[in-house]
XYZ file of C-alpha atoms in Angstrom:
238
model
C 0.000 0.000 0.000
C 1.138 3.538 -0.641
C 0.079 6.642 1.254
C 0.339 10.201 -0.062
C -0.671 13.173 2.097
C -1.529 16.467 0.430
C -1.935 19.570 2.560
C -4.624 22.216 2.244
C -1.967 24.845 1.536
C -0.770 22.872 -1.497
C -4.108 23.073 -3.309
C -4.294 25.209 -6.432
C -6.191 28.411 -5.655
C -8.787 29.471 -8.209
C -12.144 31.197 -8.247
C -12.884 34.893 -8.623
C -12.268 36.929 -5.438
C -13.920 39.980 -6.966
C -17.140 37.964 -7.405
C -16.969 36.486 -3.910
C -15.715 33.048 -5.063
C -12.716 31.363 -3.420
C -11.839 27.887 -4.770
C -9.121 25.399 -3.793
C -8.486 22.497 -6.216
C -6.996 19.145 -5.187
C -6.450 18.024 -8.804
C -5.789 19.616 -12.190
C -8.838 21.745 -12.931
C -9.854 24.656 -15.152
C -6.767 26.787 -15.839
C -4.471 24.671 -13.679
C -2.893 21.561 -15.185
C -0.375 19.195 -13.621
C 0.106 15.987 -15.650
C 1.109 14.173 -12.467
C -2.067 15.175 -10.604
C -5.138 14.609 -12.786
C -7.119 12.333 -10.469
C -7.077 9.463 -8.019
C -9.068 6.302 -8.589
C -12.426 7.445 -9.985
C -12.064 10.894 -8.422
C -11.105 13.643 -10.878
C -12.039 16.732 -8.862
C -12.254 17.671 -5.208
C -12.894 21.398 -4.958
C -13.318 23.366 -1.745
C -15.597 26.314 -2.463
C -16.267 29.415 -0.397
C -19.002 31.716 -1.695
C -19.957 35.094 -0.266
C -23.695 35.780 0.173
C -25.288 36.071 -3.279
C -22.215 34.736 -5.072
C -22.307 31.649 -7.239
C -21.810 29.915 -10.559
C -24.132 30.815 -13.409
C -25.798 28.117 -15.513
C -23.202 25.866 -17.143
C -23.179 22.370 -18.712
C -21.860 18.975 -17.565
C -21.775 15.596 -19.259
C -20.773 12.056 -18.213
C -19.639 12.897 -14.701
C -21.047 12.146 -11.250
C -20.977 15.298 -9.096
C -21.286 14.889 -5.313
C -21.583 17.949 -3.072
C -21.157 18.178 0.698
C -22.075 21.462 2.421
C -19.887 22.280 5.422
C -21.461 25.642 6.330
C -24.282 27.724 4.877
C -26.952 27.043 2.246
C -26.374 26.015 -1.373
C -29.104 26.760 -3.913
C -29.146 24.362 -6.885
C -31.223 24.663 -10.059
C -30.890 22.599 -13.243
C -32.295 22.080 -16.719
C -34.259 19.010 -15.565
C -36.439 21.220 -13.364
C -34.840 20.579 -9.975
C -34.619 23.524 -7.582
C -33.327 22.704 -4.105
C -31.434 24.150 -1.154
C -28.709 21.900 0.249
C -27.613 22.357 3.871
C -24.976 20.866 6.198
C -25.585 17.159 6.667
C -27.127 16.727 3.202
C -25.427 14.946 0.304
C -26.316 16.129 -3.195
C -25.680 13.925 -6.247
C -25.975 15.126 -9.812
C -25.432 12.406 -12.405
C -24.845 14.477 -15.542
C -25.199 11.515 -17.922
C -25.978 12.553 -21.497
C -25.987 16.210 -20.492
C -27.432 18.664 -17.977
C -27.103 22.356 -17.193
C -27.146 23.718 -13.655
C -26.354 26.731 -11.496
C -25.156 26.998 -7.893
C -25.469 29.969 -5.556
C -25.136 30.984 -1.929
C -28.755 31.178 -0.806
C -28.012 32.365 2.730
C -26.894 35.499 4.549
C -23.575 33.998 5.722
C -20.600 32.559 3.876
C -21.197 29.228 2.142
C -18.506 26.562 2.328
C -18.856 23.262 0.488
C -16.795 20.460 -1.013
C -17.631 19.316 -4.518
C -16.285 16.032 -5.850
C -16.436 14.714 -9.421
C -16.173 11.017 -10.277
C -15.986 9.204 -13.606
C -19.036 6.931 -14.115
C -18.914 3.360 -15.347
C -21.319 4.058 -18.227
C -21.604 7.057 -20.534
C -24.553 8.694 -22.250
C -27.064 7.583 -19.626
C -30.100 9.596 -18.533
C -29.291 12.425 -16.083
C -30.122 11.737 -12.423
C -30.480 13.968 -9.366
C -31.017 13.316 -5.670
C -30.433 14.844 -2.263
C -29.986 12.619 0.788
C -31.112 14.724 3.724
C -29.333 14.519 7.057
C -27.196 11.491 6.320
C -26.364 9.611 9.514
C -22.803 9.190 10.685
C -21.001 6.139 9.234
C -23.862 5.429 6.795
C -22.255 4.307 3.507
C -23.649 5.971 0.386
C -23.039 3.857 -2.715
C -22.792 6.006 -5.811
C -24.952 4.654 -8.653
C -23.205 3.874 -11.931
C -19.774 3.773 -10.277
C -17.699 1.469 -8.115
C -17.457 4.108 -5.389
C -18.910 4.520 -1.899
C -18.886 7.697 0.204
C -18.490 7.409 3.978
C -19.185 10.457 6.169
C -17.666 10.263 9.649
C -18.250 12.729 12.491
C -15.875 11.795 15.276
C -15.717 12.982 18.880
C -12.367 13.605 20.557
C -10.445 10.329 20.680
C -13.049 8.402 18.672
C -11.754 6.009 16.026
C -13.052 5.025 12.589
C -11.869 2.290 10.244
C -10.471 3.227 6.853
C -12.381 1.370 4.090
C -10.651 -1.645 2.584
C -10.408 -0.693 -1.103
C -7.994 -0.425 -3.992
C -8.258 3.370 -3.710
C -9.273 5.321 -0.621
C -9.408 9.112 -0.482
C -9.589 10.785 2.941
C -10.589 14.471 3.134
C -10.905 16.377 6.423
C -13.629 19.027 6.379
C -13.437 19.954 10.086
C -11.039 19.412 12.950
C -8.015 17.151 13.031
C -7.394 13.402 12.808
C -4.481 11.005 12.983
C -4.329 8.499 10.145
C -2.781 5.161 11.083
C -2.339 2.855 8.112
C -0.583 -0.445 7.642
C 1.033 -2.385 4.810
C -0.062 -5.963 3.957
C 2.627 -7.345 6.289
C 1.259 -5.324 9.204
C 4.039 -2.732 9.321
C 3.077 0.886 9.841
C 3.207 3.451 7.034
C 3.989 7.114 7.538
C 4.768 8.642 10.925
C 5.129 6.327 13.952
C 2.178 8.029 15.659
C 0.157 8.386 12.460
C -0.097 11.133 9.846
C -1.792 14.214 11.285
C -4.463 15.667 8.960
C -6.053 19.049 9.581
C -8.914 20.914 7.947
C -8.588 20.738 4.159
C -5.837 18.101 4.237
C -6.275 14.858 2.300
C -4.651 11.437 2.077
C -4.583 9.148 -0.946
C -4.278 5.467 -0.068
C -3.612 2.898 -2.772
C -3.922 -0.840 -2.195
C -5.453 -0.379 1.260
C -5.622 -3.430 3.508
C -7.647 -4.026 6.657
C -6.194 -2.337 9.713
C -6.067 1.358 8.815
C -7.967 3.762 11.029
C -8.585 7.401 11.879
C -8.483 8.873 15.381
C -9.951 12.300 16.057
C -8.087 14.903 18.075
C -10.609 17.343 19.507
C -13.418 16.217 17.177
C -13.517 16.022 13.383
C -15.646 15.547 10.278
C -14.158 13.439 7.498
C -15.233 12.372 4.003
C -13.859 9.002 2.863
C -14.167 7.681 -0.677
C -13.963 3.920 -1.089
C -13.182 3.178 -4.744
C -12.668 -0.202 -6.376
C -11.697 0.830 -9.919
C -9.995 3.359 -12.123
C -11.791 5.160 -14.971
C -12.439 3.088 -18.082
C -13.146 4.816 -21.367
C -14.543 3.420 -24.572
């Protein structure tokens, strides 16, 4: 197994400050391109967005991508060409399966700053009918299997000192949205990877685990909220 930690400060900074949009990209995206950092497993985007009140993204198209959004703070207003108009709040998971094509807009619907994480994954089939859903108030540790992909999202809210297992998968992506955790991971022979006391991950930090085997875990320091992607494939095209 290999473990790569990427810090929040290393993300590419995009957006439009003049329009109230602050974006941090984990992978190559928009005007930023790094041939060595175009995705991980099925994940091809993990963007942290901060929108000022009233700020947002005007109507724009997507095709053949699964877009999953997690609101950390504030209220996200979503509208799309299929007639959906919703407000997504902390604790909700929004999924937009673009399929053969859909247009949507996103805006800060509240009076305070909006902070959310948006993740794009490559589906297993292309040209399918667009799909949309919002899972309201997802419970801690409830796995959310993503349709049309070999990916599962785990949301963990951990109290101080509480532990959570890292999914056993070919690719596991760990993203900290709040607080701080220690990541303890092991190789197939049981030896520890990374720091002796675990890799410390703070808000916005992420870890990419390849070839994960049973035994890895997270331990919260002072409480934390973590998104974990369990992925069992890489993108396949054609």
